[in-house]
PDB file of C-alpha atoms in Angstrom:
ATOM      1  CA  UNK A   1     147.799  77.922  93.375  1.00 93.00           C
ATOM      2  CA  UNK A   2     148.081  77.498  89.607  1.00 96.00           C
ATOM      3  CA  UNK A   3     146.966  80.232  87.366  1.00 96.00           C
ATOM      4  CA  UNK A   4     144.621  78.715  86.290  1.00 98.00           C
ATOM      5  CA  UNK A   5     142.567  77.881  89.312  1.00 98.00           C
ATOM      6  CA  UNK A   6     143.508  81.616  90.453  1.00 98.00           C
ATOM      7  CA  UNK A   7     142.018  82.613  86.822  1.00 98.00           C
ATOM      8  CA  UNK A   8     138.797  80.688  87.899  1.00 98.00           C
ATOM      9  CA  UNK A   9     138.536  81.780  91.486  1.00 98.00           C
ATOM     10  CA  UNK A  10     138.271  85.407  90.510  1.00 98.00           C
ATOM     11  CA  UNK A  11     136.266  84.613  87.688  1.00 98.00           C
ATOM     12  CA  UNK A  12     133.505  83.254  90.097  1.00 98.00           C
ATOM     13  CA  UNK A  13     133.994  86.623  92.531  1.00 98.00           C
ATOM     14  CA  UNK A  14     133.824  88.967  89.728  1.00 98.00           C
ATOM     15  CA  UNK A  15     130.836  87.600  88.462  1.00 98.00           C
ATOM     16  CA  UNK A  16     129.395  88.010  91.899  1.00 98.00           C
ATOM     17  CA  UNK A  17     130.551  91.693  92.206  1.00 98.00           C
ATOM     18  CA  UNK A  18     128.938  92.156  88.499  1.00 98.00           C
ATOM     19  CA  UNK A  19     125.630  90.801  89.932  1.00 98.00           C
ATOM     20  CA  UNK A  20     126.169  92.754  93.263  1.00 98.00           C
ATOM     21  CA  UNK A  21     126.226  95.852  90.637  1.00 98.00           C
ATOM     22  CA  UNK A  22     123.231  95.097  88.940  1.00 98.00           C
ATOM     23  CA  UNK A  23     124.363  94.010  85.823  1.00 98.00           C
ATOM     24  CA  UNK A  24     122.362  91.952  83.663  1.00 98.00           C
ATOM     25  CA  UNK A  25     124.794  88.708  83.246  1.00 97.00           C
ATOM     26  CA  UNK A  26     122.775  87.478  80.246  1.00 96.00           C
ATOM     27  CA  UNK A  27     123.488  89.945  78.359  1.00 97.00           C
ATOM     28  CA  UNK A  28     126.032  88.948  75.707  1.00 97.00           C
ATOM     29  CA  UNK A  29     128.491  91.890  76.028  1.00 97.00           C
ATOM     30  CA  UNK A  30     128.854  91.610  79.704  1.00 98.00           C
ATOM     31  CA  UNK A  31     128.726  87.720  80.139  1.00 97.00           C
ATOM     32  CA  UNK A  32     132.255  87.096  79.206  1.00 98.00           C
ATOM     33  CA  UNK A  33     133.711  89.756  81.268  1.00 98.00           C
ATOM     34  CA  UNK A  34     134.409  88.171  84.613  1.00 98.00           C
ATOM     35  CA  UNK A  35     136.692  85.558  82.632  1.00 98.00           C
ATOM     36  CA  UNK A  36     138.186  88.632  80.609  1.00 98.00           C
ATOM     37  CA  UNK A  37     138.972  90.548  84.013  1.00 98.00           C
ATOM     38  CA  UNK A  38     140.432  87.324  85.560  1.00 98.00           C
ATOM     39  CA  UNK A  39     142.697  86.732  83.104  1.00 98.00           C
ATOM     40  CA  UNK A  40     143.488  90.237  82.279  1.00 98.00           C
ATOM     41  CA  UNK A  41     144.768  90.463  86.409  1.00 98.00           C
ATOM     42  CA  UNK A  42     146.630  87.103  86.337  1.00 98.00           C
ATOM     43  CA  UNK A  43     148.273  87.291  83.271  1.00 98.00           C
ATOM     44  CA  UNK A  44     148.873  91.366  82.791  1.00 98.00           C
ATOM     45  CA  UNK A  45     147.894  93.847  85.163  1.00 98.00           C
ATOM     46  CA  UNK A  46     149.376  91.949  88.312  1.00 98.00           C
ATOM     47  CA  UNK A  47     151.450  89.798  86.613  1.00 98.00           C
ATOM     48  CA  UNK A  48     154.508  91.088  88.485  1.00 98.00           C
ATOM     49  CA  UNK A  49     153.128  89.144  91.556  1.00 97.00           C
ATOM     50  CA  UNK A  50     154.350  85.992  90.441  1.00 97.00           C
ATOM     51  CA  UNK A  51     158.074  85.431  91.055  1.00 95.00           C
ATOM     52  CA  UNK A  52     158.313  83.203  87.767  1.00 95.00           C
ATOM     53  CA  UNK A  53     157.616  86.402  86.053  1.00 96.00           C
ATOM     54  CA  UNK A  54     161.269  87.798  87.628  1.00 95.00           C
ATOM     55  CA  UNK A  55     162.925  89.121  84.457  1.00 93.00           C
ATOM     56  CA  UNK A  56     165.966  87.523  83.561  1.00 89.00           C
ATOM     57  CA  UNK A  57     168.941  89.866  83.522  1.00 82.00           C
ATOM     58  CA  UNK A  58     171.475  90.159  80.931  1.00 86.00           C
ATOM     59  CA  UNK A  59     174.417  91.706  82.850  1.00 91.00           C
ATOM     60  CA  UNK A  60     178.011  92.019  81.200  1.00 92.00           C
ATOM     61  CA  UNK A  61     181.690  93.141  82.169  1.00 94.00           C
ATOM     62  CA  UNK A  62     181.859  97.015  81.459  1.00 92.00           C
ATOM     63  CA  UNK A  63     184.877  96.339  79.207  1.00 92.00           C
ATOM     64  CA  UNK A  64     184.612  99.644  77.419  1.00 90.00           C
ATOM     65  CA  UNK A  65     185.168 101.331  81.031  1.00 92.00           C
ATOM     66  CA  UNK A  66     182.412 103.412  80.936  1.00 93.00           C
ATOM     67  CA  UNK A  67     182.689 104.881  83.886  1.00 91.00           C
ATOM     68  CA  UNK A  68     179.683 107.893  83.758  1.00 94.00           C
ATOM     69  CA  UNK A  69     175.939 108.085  84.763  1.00 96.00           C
ATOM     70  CA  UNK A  70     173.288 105.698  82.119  1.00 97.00           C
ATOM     71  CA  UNK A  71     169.983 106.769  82.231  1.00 97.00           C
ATOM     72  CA  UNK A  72     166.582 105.020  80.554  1.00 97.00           C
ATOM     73  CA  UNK A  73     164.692 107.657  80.763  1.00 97.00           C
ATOM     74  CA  UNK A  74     160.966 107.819  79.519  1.00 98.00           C
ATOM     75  CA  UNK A  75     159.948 104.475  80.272  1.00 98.00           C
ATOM     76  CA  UNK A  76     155.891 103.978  80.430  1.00 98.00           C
ATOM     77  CA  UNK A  77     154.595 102.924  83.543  1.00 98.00           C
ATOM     78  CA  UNK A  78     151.690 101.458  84.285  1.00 98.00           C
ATOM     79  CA  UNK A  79     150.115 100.231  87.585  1.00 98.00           C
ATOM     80  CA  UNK A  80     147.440 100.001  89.884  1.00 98.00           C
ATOM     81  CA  UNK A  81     147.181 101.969  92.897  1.00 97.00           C
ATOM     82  CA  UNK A  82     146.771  99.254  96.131  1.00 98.00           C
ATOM     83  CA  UNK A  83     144.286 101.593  97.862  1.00 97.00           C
ATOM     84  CA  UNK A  84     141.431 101.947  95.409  1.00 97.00           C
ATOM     85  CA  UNK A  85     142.567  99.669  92.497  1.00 97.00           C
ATOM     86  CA  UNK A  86     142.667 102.451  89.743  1.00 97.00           C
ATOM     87  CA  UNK A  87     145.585 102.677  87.532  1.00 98.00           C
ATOM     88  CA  UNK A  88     148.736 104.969  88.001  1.00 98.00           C
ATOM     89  CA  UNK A  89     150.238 106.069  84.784  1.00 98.00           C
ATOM     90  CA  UNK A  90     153.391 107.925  84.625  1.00 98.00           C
ATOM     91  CA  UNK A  91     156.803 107.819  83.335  1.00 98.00           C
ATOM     92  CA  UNK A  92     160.179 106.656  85.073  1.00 98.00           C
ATOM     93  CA  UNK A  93     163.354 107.810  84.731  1.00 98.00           C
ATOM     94  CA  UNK A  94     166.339 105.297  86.217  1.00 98.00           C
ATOM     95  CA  UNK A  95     169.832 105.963  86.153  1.00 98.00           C
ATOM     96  CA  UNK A  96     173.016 104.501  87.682  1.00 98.00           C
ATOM     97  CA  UNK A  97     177.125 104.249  87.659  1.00 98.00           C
ATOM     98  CA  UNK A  98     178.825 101.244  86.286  1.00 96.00           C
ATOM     99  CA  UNK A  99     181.096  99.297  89.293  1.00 94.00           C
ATOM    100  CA  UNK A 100     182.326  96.934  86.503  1.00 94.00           C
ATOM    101  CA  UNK A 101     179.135  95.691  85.106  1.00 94.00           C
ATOM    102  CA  UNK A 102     176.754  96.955  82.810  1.00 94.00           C
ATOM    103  CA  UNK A 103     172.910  95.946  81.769  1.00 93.00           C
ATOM    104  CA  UNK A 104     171.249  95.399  78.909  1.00 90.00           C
ATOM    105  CA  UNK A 105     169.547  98.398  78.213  1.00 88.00           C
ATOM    106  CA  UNK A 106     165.832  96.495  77.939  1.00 94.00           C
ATOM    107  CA  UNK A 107     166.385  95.131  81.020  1.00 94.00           C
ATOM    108  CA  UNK A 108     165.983  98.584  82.853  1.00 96.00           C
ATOM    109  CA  UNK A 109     162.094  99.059  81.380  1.00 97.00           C
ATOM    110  CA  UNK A 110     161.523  95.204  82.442  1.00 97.00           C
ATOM    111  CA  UNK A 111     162.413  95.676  86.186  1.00 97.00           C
ATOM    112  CA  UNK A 112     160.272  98.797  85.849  1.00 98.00           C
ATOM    113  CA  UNK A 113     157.535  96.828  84.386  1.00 98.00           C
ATOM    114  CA  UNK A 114     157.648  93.749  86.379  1.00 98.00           C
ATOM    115  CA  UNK A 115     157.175  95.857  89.908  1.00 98.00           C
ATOM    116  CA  UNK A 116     154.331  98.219  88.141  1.00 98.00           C
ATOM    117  CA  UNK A 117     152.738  94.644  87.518  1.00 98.00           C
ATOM    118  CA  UNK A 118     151.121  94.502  90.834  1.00 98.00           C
ATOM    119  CA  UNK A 119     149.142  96.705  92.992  1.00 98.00           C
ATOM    120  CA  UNK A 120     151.316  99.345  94.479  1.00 98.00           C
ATOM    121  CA  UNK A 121     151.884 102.325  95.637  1.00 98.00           C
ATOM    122  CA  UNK A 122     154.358 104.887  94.012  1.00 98.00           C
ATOM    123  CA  UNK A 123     156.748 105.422  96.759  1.00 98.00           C
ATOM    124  CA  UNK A 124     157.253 101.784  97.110  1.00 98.00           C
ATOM    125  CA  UNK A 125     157.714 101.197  93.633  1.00 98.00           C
ATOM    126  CA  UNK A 126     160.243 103.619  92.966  1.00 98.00           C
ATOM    127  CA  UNK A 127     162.446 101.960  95.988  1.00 98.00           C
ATOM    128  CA  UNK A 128     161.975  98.542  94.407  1.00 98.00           C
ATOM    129  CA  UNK A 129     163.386  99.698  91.207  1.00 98.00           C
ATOM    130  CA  UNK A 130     166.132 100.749  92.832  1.00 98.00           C
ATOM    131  CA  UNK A 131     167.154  98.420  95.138  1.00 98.00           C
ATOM    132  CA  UNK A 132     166.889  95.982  92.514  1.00 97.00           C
ATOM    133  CA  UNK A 133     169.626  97.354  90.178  1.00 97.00           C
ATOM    134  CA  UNK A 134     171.768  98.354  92.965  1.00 97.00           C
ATOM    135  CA  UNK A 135     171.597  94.072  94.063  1.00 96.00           C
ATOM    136  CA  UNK A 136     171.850  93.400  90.023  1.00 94.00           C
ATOM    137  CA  UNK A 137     174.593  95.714  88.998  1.00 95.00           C
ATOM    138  CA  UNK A 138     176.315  95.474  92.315  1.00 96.00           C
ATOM    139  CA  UNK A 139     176.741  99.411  92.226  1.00 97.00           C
ATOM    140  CA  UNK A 140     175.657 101.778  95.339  1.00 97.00           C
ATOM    141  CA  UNK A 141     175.265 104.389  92.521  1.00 98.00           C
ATOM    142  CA  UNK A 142     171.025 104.060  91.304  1.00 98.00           C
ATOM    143  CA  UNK A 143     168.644 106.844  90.777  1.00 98.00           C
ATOM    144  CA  UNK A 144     165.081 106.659  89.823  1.00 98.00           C
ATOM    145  CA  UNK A 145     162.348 109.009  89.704  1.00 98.00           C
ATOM    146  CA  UNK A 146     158.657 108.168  88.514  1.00 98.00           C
ATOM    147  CA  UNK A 147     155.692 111.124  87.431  1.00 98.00           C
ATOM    148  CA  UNK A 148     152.402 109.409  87.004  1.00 98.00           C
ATOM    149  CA  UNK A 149     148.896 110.317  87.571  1.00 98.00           C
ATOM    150  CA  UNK A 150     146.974 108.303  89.952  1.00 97.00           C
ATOM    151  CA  UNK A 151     143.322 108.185  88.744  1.00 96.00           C
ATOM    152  CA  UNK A 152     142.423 107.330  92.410  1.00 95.00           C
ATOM    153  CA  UNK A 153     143.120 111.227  92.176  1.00 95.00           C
ATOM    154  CA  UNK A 154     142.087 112.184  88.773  1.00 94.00           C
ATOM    155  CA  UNK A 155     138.670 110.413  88.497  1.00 95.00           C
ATOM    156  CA  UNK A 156     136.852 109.950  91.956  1.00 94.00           C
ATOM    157  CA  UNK A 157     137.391 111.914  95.241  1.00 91.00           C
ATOM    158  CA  UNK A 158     138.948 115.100  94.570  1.00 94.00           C
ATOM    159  CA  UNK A 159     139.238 114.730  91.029  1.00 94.00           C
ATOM    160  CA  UNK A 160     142.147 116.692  90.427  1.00 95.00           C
ATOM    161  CA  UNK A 161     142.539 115.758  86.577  1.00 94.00           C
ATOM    162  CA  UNK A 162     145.651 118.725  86.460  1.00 95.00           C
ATOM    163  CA  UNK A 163     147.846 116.733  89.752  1.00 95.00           C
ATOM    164  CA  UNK A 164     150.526 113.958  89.308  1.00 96.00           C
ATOM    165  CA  UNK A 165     152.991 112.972  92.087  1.00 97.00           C
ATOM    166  CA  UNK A 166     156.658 112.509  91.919  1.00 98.00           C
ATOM    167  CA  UNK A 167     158.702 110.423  94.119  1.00 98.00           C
ATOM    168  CA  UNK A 168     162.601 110.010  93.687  1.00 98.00           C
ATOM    169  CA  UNK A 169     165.012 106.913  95.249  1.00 98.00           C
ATOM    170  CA  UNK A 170     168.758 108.539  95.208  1.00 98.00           C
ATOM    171  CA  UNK A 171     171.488 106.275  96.593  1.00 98.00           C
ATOM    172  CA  UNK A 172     175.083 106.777  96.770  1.00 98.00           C
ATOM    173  CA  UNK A 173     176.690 108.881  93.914  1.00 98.00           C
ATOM    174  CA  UNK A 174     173.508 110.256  93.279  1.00 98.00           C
ATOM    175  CA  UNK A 175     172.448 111.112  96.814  1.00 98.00           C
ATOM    176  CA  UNK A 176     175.940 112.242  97.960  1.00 98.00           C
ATOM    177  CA  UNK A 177     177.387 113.982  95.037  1.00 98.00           C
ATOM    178  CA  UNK A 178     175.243 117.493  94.125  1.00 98.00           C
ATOM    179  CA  UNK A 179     176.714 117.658  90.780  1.00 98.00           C
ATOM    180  CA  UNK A 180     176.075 114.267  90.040  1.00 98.00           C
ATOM    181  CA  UNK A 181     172.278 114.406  91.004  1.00 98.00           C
ATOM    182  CA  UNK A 182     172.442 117.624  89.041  1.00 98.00           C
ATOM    183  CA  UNK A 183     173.198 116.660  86.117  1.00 98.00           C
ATOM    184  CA  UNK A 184     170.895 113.268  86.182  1.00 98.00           C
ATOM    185  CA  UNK A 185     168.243 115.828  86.799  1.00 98.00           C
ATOM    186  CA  UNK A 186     169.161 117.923  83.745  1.00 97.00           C
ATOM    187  CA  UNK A 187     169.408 114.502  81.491  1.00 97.00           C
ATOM    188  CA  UNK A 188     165.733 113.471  82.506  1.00 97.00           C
ATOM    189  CA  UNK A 189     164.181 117.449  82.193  1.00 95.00           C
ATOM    190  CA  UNK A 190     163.850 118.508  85.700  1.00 89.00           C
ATOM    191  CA  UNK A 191     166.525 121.210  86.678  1.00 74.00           C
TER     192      UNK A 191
END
């Protein structure tokens, strides 16, 4: 389906859901909305759904040898939780060991950002991440950990405003090797 026609299917739904609510659809501030959330889920929040959207990797030879641990560390995340369609927000923290090639450093936040795009729940997320520069690099040697706040938990049910959840992917080096995964924990804060 193009995104267009998805753009004006959920259009058409969210207006209904609007009316479901209550909501006076004549009134001028609301009666744009259901085109504004269409568009808004097709074109950012779950943009990572569409495989176009695949960011393009720029990968080169790791002539300087570098042969130690590269961490991105701090980068924003921002998703929406499958089961109640509230955001997560949190930070990421990826690492890995060079087998020969290295990424451009950008690249790391836009794998992170493409899988956020979609609904999703943390745990799978952080695998994604991870298998995805492991395939990429071609290195058994990835790490990522992710702290966000689900608002599913902060704002309805429990609301538990103080909680965030943490959920780590080690392979190879980093699962294996205790100094290794020491000292990626030190680099990102947590030791």
């Amino acid at each position: 389906m193009s995104e267009e026609k998805k753009i004006e299917k959920i259009e058409k739904h969210f207006f209904h859901i609007m009316e479901i609510l209550g909501l006076d659809m004549n009134d001028d501030s609301l009666r744009k909305t259901p085109k504004r959330v269409a568009k808004m889920f097709i074109r950012e929040i779950f943009s990572g759904l569409d495989p176009k959207n695949t960011p393009n990797f720029s990968i080169f030879e790791n002539k300087y040898k570098y042969n130690q641990m590269l961490i991105e560390k701090n980068i924003t995340v921002y998703s929406t939780c499958e089961h109640h369609f509230l955001p997560i927000i949190g930070k990421a923290h990826v690492g890995y060991i060079s087998n020969g090639k290295v990424a451009g450093l950008s690249k790391i936040n836009r794998i992170v950002n493409f899988y956020a795009k979609r609904p999703q729940v943390q745990e799978r997320l952080t695998i994604q991440i991870v298998q995805s520069l492991k395939k990429m690099l071609e290195t058994k040697d990835v790490a990522c950990i992710i702290e966000a706040k689900h608002l599913c938990v902060n704002s309805r049910g429990i609301r538990d405003t103080d909680s965030s959840t943490i959920t780590t992917e080690l392979i190879g080096a980093f699962k294996k090797d205790s100094e290794i995964r020491k000292e990626f924990l030190h680099h990102i804060g947590i030791s």
